[in-house]
Amino acid sequence: MLFGSCSTKVELYADYKDVAIIYAMIDPKVDTNFVKIIRAFCGTNDDPIDAVEVALIADSSNYPGKLDARIIELASNNGGAYEPTGRMFELDTMTLHNKEYGTFYAPDQKIYFTTKHFNEGANGKKYKYRLVVVKPDGDTLTAQTSMVGGEEFDVLSGGTSFQLAPSEAMGKVFFRADGAAVVYELKIQFNYREQHSGQAMQLKNVSRSFGTKPLSAYPKVENTENSYYQEYSVNWLFNALENAIGNDTVVNSSNPNVVRYIDDFVVSISAAGQELYYYYLANQAQSNSIVPLVSSYSNIDGGSGLFSSRTTIEKTLRLSASAKRDLFSVSAWGFKEE
């Protein structure tokens, strides 16, 4: 449904064919997983369509009724091969009512879902999940993905430190990679509370994402098989707070107009499967090209789209005593101990 032209008038060079489009990112750590199943819309050579107008019509994208859609669980055996476990999740449909008006139809969105628990993998056992969708004409679509989020995926660091004085030093966040993931995004976030005189307490934060990167882009910890790290500047926290607080500083220290309290420092790491990484690379190539392209990657057999897995882990790290002392020393920021 992406067109390489400034015009939304599209002329076709082949007869219409029902093309199913599926998008799903299954996550073992959430209560409900959603699968979007729609169909491509088009006209004919004699009657070209305006894609923008057609996208606003729900029936142009949705299949009528409820499709036969299910997810089958497979687990690795002692030999490493994957076999069905006997668990099968039938997907049901629901309507989401909160989509804002925009390019596609709104506010109601039809979507498939399951509340069944997906296994992440433990004690050396790994899992894959196979999606099967039967269209109204009887054609079957299939896709398969390995599940990320196994027991080995973990944040290894227990604490972190920052300093106020300018420094070239770098800190490190250590983590253990996931066996089924190939791309990661690491984020650090400092949470604090802020209260102005006569006003309610507000939750605030400063954060930084280090971007989406393949595992090969992270330095490996020496003498380990599966441990990696992300570097950060030890000045980052104070630089970020200076930008966030700006001129909103304490005017009178004996009767402060604003006070702030330290909450916690959180590291989150998102991991995604191979299919999502290939899709990401295809779209990066498209965005960096001077020639308009349509992303060619899909792992949907019989259709188009993406079926992959991703998950996020979080860990609260200790903020060093010296970093706290430096925070309290900047009197204009008004950080206080509770």
Short mmCIF file of C-alpha atoms in Angstrom, two decimals:
data_model
loop_
_atom_site.label_atom_id
_atom_site.label_comp_id
_atom_site.label_asym_id
_atom_site.label_seq_id
_atom_site.Cartn_x
_atom_site.Cartn_y
_atom_site.Cartn_z
CA MET A 1 0.00 0.00 0.00
CA LEU A 2 2.99 2.27 -0.46
CA PHE A 3 3.18 4.04 -3.79
CA GLY A 4 6.26 5.59 -5.36
CA SER A 5 4.59 8.67 -6.79
CA CYS A 6 3.52 12.11 -5.67
CA SER A 7 0.07 11.42 -7.12
CA THR A 8 -2.41 9.15 -5.36
CA LYS A 9 -4.01 8.14 -8.69
CA VAL A 10 -2.81 4.61 -9.36
CA GLU A 11 -3.03 2.71 -12.63
CA LEU A 12 -2.66 -1.05 -12.51
CA TYR A 13 -0.99 -3.26 -15.08
CA ALA A 14 -2.51 -6.56 -13.99
CA ASP A 15 -5.89 -7.90 -12.99
CA TYR A 16 -6.93 -7.50 -9.38
CA LYS A 17 -5.72 -10.16 -6.96
CA ASP A 18 -6.73 -10.50 -3.31
CA VAL A 19 -3.54 -9.80 -1.34
CA ALA A 20 -3.65 -10.22 2.43
CA ILE A 21 -1.46 -8.00 4.58
CA ILE A 22 -0.54 -9.08 8.12
CA TYR A 23 1.34 -7.27 10.86
CA ALA A 24 2.05 -8.74 14.30
CA MET A 25 4.75 -8.29 16.91
CA ILE A 26 4.12 -10.95 19.54
CA ASP A 27 5.46 -10.23 23.01
CA PRO A 28 5.60 -12.86 25.77
CA LYS A 29 5.48 -10.22 28.52
CA VAL A 30 2.12 -8.65 27.67
CA ASP A 31 -1.38 -9.84 28.55
CA THR A 32 -2.85 -9.42 25.07
CA ASN A 33 -1.18 -9.81 21.68
CA PHE A 34 -2.70 -8.23 18.59
CA VAL A 35 -2.58 -9.25 14.93
CA LYS A 36 -3.65 -6.89 12.16
CA ILE A 37 -5.09 -8.75 9.15
CA ILE A 38 -6.25 -6.63 6.22
CA ARG A 39 -6.26 -6.76 2.45
CA ALA A 40 -4.75 -4.54 -0.19
CA PHE A 41 -7.18 -2.34 -2.09
CA CYS A 42 -6.98 -1.32 -5.72
CA GLY A 43 -8.99 -0.48 -8.79
CA THR A 44 -8.57 -1.32 -12.47
CA ASN A 45 -6.84 0.23 -15.45
CA ASP A 46 -10.19 1.58 -16.60
CA ASP A 47 -11.13 2.82 -13.15
CA PRO A 48 -8.04 3.90 -11.15
CA ILE A 49 -8.56 4.73 -7.50
CA ASP A 50 -7.53 7.53 -5.22
CA ALA A 51 -5.62 5.63 -2.53
CA VAL A 52 -6.09 8.37 0.07
CA GLU A 53 -9.86 8.33 -0.35
CA VAL A 54 -10.16 4.54 -0.38
CA ALA A 55 -8.01 4.20 2.75
CA LEU A 56 -10.70 6.05 4.68
CA ILE A 57 -13.26 3.33 3.92
CA ALA A 58 -13.16 0.46 6.42
CA ASP A 59 -14.56 -2.15 4.01
CA SER A 60 -11.75 -1.45 1.55
CA SER A 61 -9.22 -2.88 4.01
CA ASN A 62 -11.14 -5.37 6.14
CA TYR A 63 -12.19 -8.87 5.19
CA PRO A 64 -15.87 -9.45 5.95
CA GLY A 65 -16.67 -11.34 9.12
CA LYS A 66 -14.05 -13.23 11.11
CA LEU A 67 -11.28 -15.17 9.41
CA ASP A 68 -10.01 -18.56 10.57
CA ALA A 69 -6.77 -17.38 12.20
CA ARG A 70 -4.67 -19.24 14.75
CA ILE A 71 -1.16 -19.45 16.21
CA ILE A 72 0.53 -22.81 16.76
CA GLU A 73 3.26 -23.30 19.37
CA LEU A 74 6.43 -25.28 18.65
CA ALA A 75 9.23 -26.13 21.09
CA SER A 76 12.79 -27.34 20.57
CA ASN A 77 13.52 -30.97 21.42
CA ASN A 78 16.78 -32.48 22.63
CA GLY A 79 18.07 -32.63 19.07
CA GLY A 80 17.38 -28.95 18.45
CA ALA A 81 14.48 -29.51 16.04
CA TYR A 82 11.13 -27.81 16.68
CA GLU A 83 7.95 -29.81 17.16
CA PRO A 84 4.34 -28.77 17.92
CA THR A 85 3.55 -28.78 21.63
CA GLY A 86 -0.18 -29.28 21.12
CA ARG A 87 -1.00 -25.70 22.13
CA MET A 88 -2.96 -23.70 19.55
CA PHE A 89 -4.35 -20.20 20.05
CA GLU A 90 -7.42 -19.30 18.04
CA LEU A 91 -7.50 -15.58 17.32
CA ASP A 92 -10.66 -13.65 18.09
CA THR A 93 -11.64 -10.20 16.86
CA MET A 94 -12.34 -6.95 18.65
CA THR A 95 -12.95 -3.36 17.65
CA LEU A 96 -10.73 -0.62 19.00
CA HIS A 97 -12.57 2.67 19.29
CA ASN A 98 -9.84 5.21 19.99
CA LYS A 99 -7.89 5.67 16.75
CA GLU A 100 -7.50 9.29 15.76
CA TYR A 101 -8.63 10.36 12.31
CA GLY A 102 -5.82 10.40 9.78
CA THR A 103 -4.57 8.53 6.73
CA PHE A 104 -6.53 5.34 7.44
CA TYR A 105 -10.11 4.78 8.51
CA ALA A 106 -11.12 5.76 12.04
CA PRO A 107 -12.10 5.82 14.82
CA ASP A 108 -13.00 2.11 14.94
CA GLN A 109 -10.36 -0.46 14.05
CA LYS A 110 -11.00 -4.17 13.62
CA ILE A 111 -8.18 -6.28 14.98
CA TYR A 112 -7.41 -9.91 15.88
CA PHE A 113 -6.07 -10.84 19.31
CA THR A 114 -5.26 -13.56 21.82
CA THR A 115 -4.86 -13.46 25.60
CA LYS A 116 -3.06 -16.81 25.72
CA HIS A 117 0.38 -16.90 27.32
CA PHE A 118 3.38 -17.23 25.00
CA ASN A 119 6.38 -19.13 26.34
CA GLU A 120 9.72 -17.30 26.34
CA GLY A 121 12.01 -20.27 26.81
CA ALA A 122 13.68 -21.72 29.90
CA ASN A 123 16.07 -24.52 30.89
CA GLY A 124 17.50 -24.63 27.38
CA LYS A 125 14.12 -25.01 25.66
CA LYS A 126 13.25 -22.48 22.99
CA TYR A 127 9.96 -21.72 21.27
CA LYS A 128 8.69 -20.76 17.84
CA TYR A 129 5.19 -19.71 16.86
CA ARG A 130 3.47 -20.31 13.53
CA LEU A 131 0.64 -18.10 12.31
CA VAL A 132 -2.00 -19.69 10.05
CA VAL A 133 -4.75 -17.61 8.39
CA VAL A 134 -7.37 -18.96 5.99
CA LYS A 135 -8.91 -16.40 3.63
CA PRO A 136 -12.55 -16.48 2.49
CA ASP A 137 -11.49 -18.01 -0.85
CA GLY A 138 -9.79 -20.89 0.96
CA ASP A 139 -6.21 -19.77 0.37
CA THR A 140 -3.96 -20.18 3.42
CA LEU A 141 -1.30 -17.77 4.68
CA THR A 142 1.47 -18.86 7.03
CA ALA A 143 4.35 -17.22 8.87
CA GLN A 144 6.71 -18.27 11.63
CA THR A 145 8.94 -16.54 14.17
CA SER A 146 11.22 -17.47 17.03
CA MET A 147 10.19 -16.10 20.41
CA VAL A 148 12.49 -13.56 22.04
CA GLY A 149 12.72 -12.98 25.77
CA GLY A 150 14.33 -16.18 27.04
CA GLU A 151 15.71 -16.54 30.55
CA GLU A 152 19.22 -15.56 29.43
CA PHE A 153 18.10 -12.04 28.40
CA ASP A 154 19.00 -9.79 31.33
CA VAL A 155 20.44 -6.45 32.47
CA LEU A 156 23.64 -7.34 34.31
CA SER A 157 24.54 -3.92 35.77
CA GLY A 158 23.46 -3.21 39.32
CA GLY A 159 24.35 0.45 39.60
CA THR A 160 25.44 3.49 37.65
CA SER A 161 27.29 6.72 38.29
CA PHE A 162 27.32 10.24 36.88
CA GLN A 163 29.29 13.33 37.79
CA LEU A 164 28.84 17.08 37.58
CA ALA A 165 32.45 18.01 36.79
CA PRO A 166 33.29 17.88 33.07
CA SER A 167 34.90 14.58 32.17
CA GLU A 168 35.78 12.43 29.17
CA ALA A 169 35.09 9.28 31.18
CA MET A 170 32.51 6.77 29.99
CA GLY A 171 30.22 4.54 32.03
CA LYS A 172 28.88 1.18 30.88
CA VAL A 173 25.58 -0.68 31.05
CA PHE A 174 26.11 -4.43 30.81
CA PHE A 175 23.54 -6.90 29.49
CA ARG A 176 23.25 -10.51 28.41
CA ALA A 177 21.86 -11.01 24.91
CA ASP A 178 18.78 -12.99 23.99
CA GLY A 179 19.28 -16.19 22.02
CA ALA A 180 16.56 -15.45 19.47
CA ALA A 181 17.03 -11.67 19.06
CA VAL A 182 19.28 -9.96 16.54
CA VAL A 183 18.47 -6.28 17.07
CA TYR A 184 18.33 -4.21 20.26
CA GLU A 185 17.51 -0.76 21.55
CA LEU A 186 18.87 0.33 24.93
CA LYS A 187 17.42 3.29 26.80
CA ILE A 188 18.39 5.00 30.07
CA GLN A 189 15.96 7.15 32.05
CA PHE A 190 16.26 9.22 35.22
CA ASN A 191 12.92 9.75 36.98
CA TYR A 192 12.26 12.54 39.42
CA ARG A 193 9.39 14.49 40.96
CA GLU A 194 8.86 18.23 40.78
CA GLN A 195 6.60 20.50 42.81
CA HIS A 196 6.06 24.22 42.41
CA SER A 197 4.67 26.30 45.26
CA GLY A 198 0.95 25.77 45.64
CA GLN A 199 0.81 23.15 42.88
CA ALA A 200 0.50 19.38 42.76
CA MET A 201 3.53 17.11 42.48
CA GLN A 202 4.47 16.22 38.90
CA LEU A 203 6.38 13.21 37.59
CA LYS A 204 9.32 14.17 35.38
CA ASN A 205 12.13 12.37 33.59
CA VAL A 206 15.08 12.77 31.28
CA SER A 207 15.95 9.90 28.97
CA ARG A 208 18.18 8.83 26.14
CA SER A 209 17.81 6.08 23.58
CA PHE A 210 20.97 4.73 21.95
CA GLY A 211 19.10 3.78 18.79
CA THR A 212 18.23 0.53 17.08
CA LYS A 213 21.33 -1.57 16.49
CA PRO A 214 22.20 -5.17 15.68
CA LEU A 215 23.95 -7.14 18.39
CA SER A 216 27.21 -6.95 16.42
CA ALA A 217 27.29 -3.17 17.02
CA TYR A 218 27.65 -3.64 20.80
CA PRO A 219 31.11 -4.29 22.28
CA LYS A 220 31.43 -7.74 23.78
CA VAL A 221 32.69 -8.23 27.32
CA GLU A 222 36.03 -10.03 27.20
CA ASN A 223 36.14 -13.67 28.26
CA THR A 224 32.35 -14.05 28.08
CA GLU A 225 30.16 -15.83 25.56
CA ASN A 226 27.06 -13.69 25.63
CA SER A 227 27.67 -10.45 27.56
CA TYR A 228 27.76 -7.01 25.95
CA TYR A 229 27.72 -3.36 27.00
CA GLN A 230 26.63 0.12 26.00
CA GLU A 231 28.79 3.11 26.87
CA TYR A 232 27.45 6.49 28.06
CA SER A 233 29.05 9.76 29.12
CA VAL A 234 29.33 10.21 32.89
CA ASN A 235 28.21 13.82 32.31
CA TRP A 236 25.00 12.83 30.53
CA LEU A 237 22.62 13.11 33.50
CA PHE A 238 23.67 16.62 34.50
CA ASN A 239 23.70 17.86 30.92
CA ALA A 240 20.22 16.41 30.34
CA LEU A 241 18.84 17.94 33.54
CA GLU A 242 20.32 21.33 32.68
CA ASN A 243 18.46 21.25 29.36
CA ALA A 244 15.23 19.98 30.95
CA ILE A 245 15.14 22.40 33.89
CA GLY A 246 16.39 25.42 31.97
CA ASN A 247 15.36 28.61 33.75
CA ASP A 248 12.90 26.84 36.05
CA THR A 249 15.28 27.15 39.00
CA VAL A 250 15.05 28.05 42.67
CA VAL A 251 14.77 31.81 43.17
CA ASN A 252 15.01 31.95 46.97
CA SER A 253 16.74 29.04 48.68
CA SER A 254 15.19 29.91 52.08
CA ASN A 255 11.71 29.79 50.56
CA PRO A 256 12.11 27.74 47.37
CA ASN A 257 9.56 28.19 44.61
CA VAL A 258 10.27 24.67 43.34
CA VAL A 259 11.55 21.47 44.95
CA ARG A 260 12.59 18.23 43.28
CA TYR A 261 13.05 14.68 44.57
CA ILE A 262 15.04 11.78 43.12
CA ASP A 263 12.95 8.74 42.19
CA ASP A 264 15.02 6.14 40.33
CA PHE A 265 17.24 5.37 37.38
CA VAL A 266 15.93 2.77 34.93
CA VAL A 267 17.57 0.87 32.11
CA SER A 268 15.30 -0.72 29.49
CA ILE A 269 16.41 -2.96 26.64
CA SER A 270 14.12 -3.92 23.78
CA ALA A 271 15.01 -6.99 21.74
CA ALA A 272 13.48 -8.06 18.44
CA GLY A 273 13.63 -11.09 16.18
CA GLN A 274 15.35 -11.58 12.87
CA GLU A 275 12.24 -10.89 10.80
CA LEU A 276 11.73 -7.45 12.29
CA TYR A 277 15.40 -6.63 11.71
CA TYR A 278 15.17 -7.56 8.03
CA TYR A 279 12.04 -5.45 7.72
CA TYR A 280 13.84 -2.55 9.44
CA LEU A 281 16.79 -2.84 7.05
CA ALA A 282 14.49 -2.86 4.03
CA ASN A 283 12.75 0.30 5.21
CA GLN A 284 16.08 1.98 6.02
CA ALA A 285 17.22 1.27 2.48
CA GLN A 286 14.01 2.81 1.20
CA SER A 287 14.32 5.96 3.32
CA ASN A 288 17.95 6.47 2.26
CA SER A 289 17.27 6.03 -1.44
CA ILE A 290 16.75 8.90 -3.86
CA VAL A 291 14.47 6.58 -5.84
CA PRO A 292 11.08 5.84 -4.22
CA LEU A 293 10.87 2.16 -3.35
CA VAL A 294 8.42 -0.16 -1.71
CA SER A 295 9.85 -2.31 1.10
CA SER A 296 10.30 -5.76 -0.45
CA TYR A 297 10.74 -7.77 2.74
CA SER A 298 7.92 -9.94 3.98
CA ASN A 299 7.84 -13.27 5.80
CA ILE A 300 4.15 -13.92 5.14
CA ASP A 301 3.87 -16.94 2.84
CA GLY A 302 0.91 -16.26 0.55
CA GLY A 303 0.60 -12.59 1.46
CA SER A 304 2.58 -9.58 2.56
CA GLY A 305 3.61 -8.01 5.85
CA LEU A 306 5.47 -9.08 8.95
CA PHE A 307 5.10 -11.63 11.73
CA SER A 308 7.88 -11.36 14.30
CA SER A 309 8.50 -11.09 18.03
CA ARG A 310 9.89 -8.48 20.38
CA THR A 311 10.00 -7.77 24.08
CA THR A 312 11.40 -5.27 26.58
CA ILE A 313 13.06 -5.80 29.94
CA GLU A 314 13.64 -3.13 32.58
CA LYS A 315 15.84 -2.86 35.64
CA THR A 316 16.18 -0.13 38.25
CA LEU A 317 19.85 0.63 38.88
CA ARG A 318 21.35 2.19 41.98
CA LEU A 319 22.45 5.77 41.54
CA SER A 320 25.85 6.22 43.21
CA ALA A 321 26.15 8.25 46.40
CA SER A 322 28.56 10.65 44.68
CA ALA A 323 26.05 11.31 41.90
CA LYS A 324 23.37 12.09 44.47
CA ARG A 325 25.71 14.46 46.31
CA ASP A 326 26.40 16.27 43.03
CA LEU A 327 22.66 16.58 42.39
CA PHE A 328 22.03 18.05 45.84
CA SER A 329 24.98 20.43 45.40
CA VAL A 330 23.30 22.26 42.50
CA SER A 331 21.15 24.41 44.77
CA ALA A 332 19.41 26.15 41.86
CA TRP A 333 17.79 22.85 40.85
CA GLY A 334 16.22 22.33 44.26
CA PHE A 335 16.83 18.58 44.65
CA LYS A 336 16.22 17.54 48.27
CA GLU A 337 16.33 14.35 50.27
CA GLU A 338 12.94 13.18 51.51
#
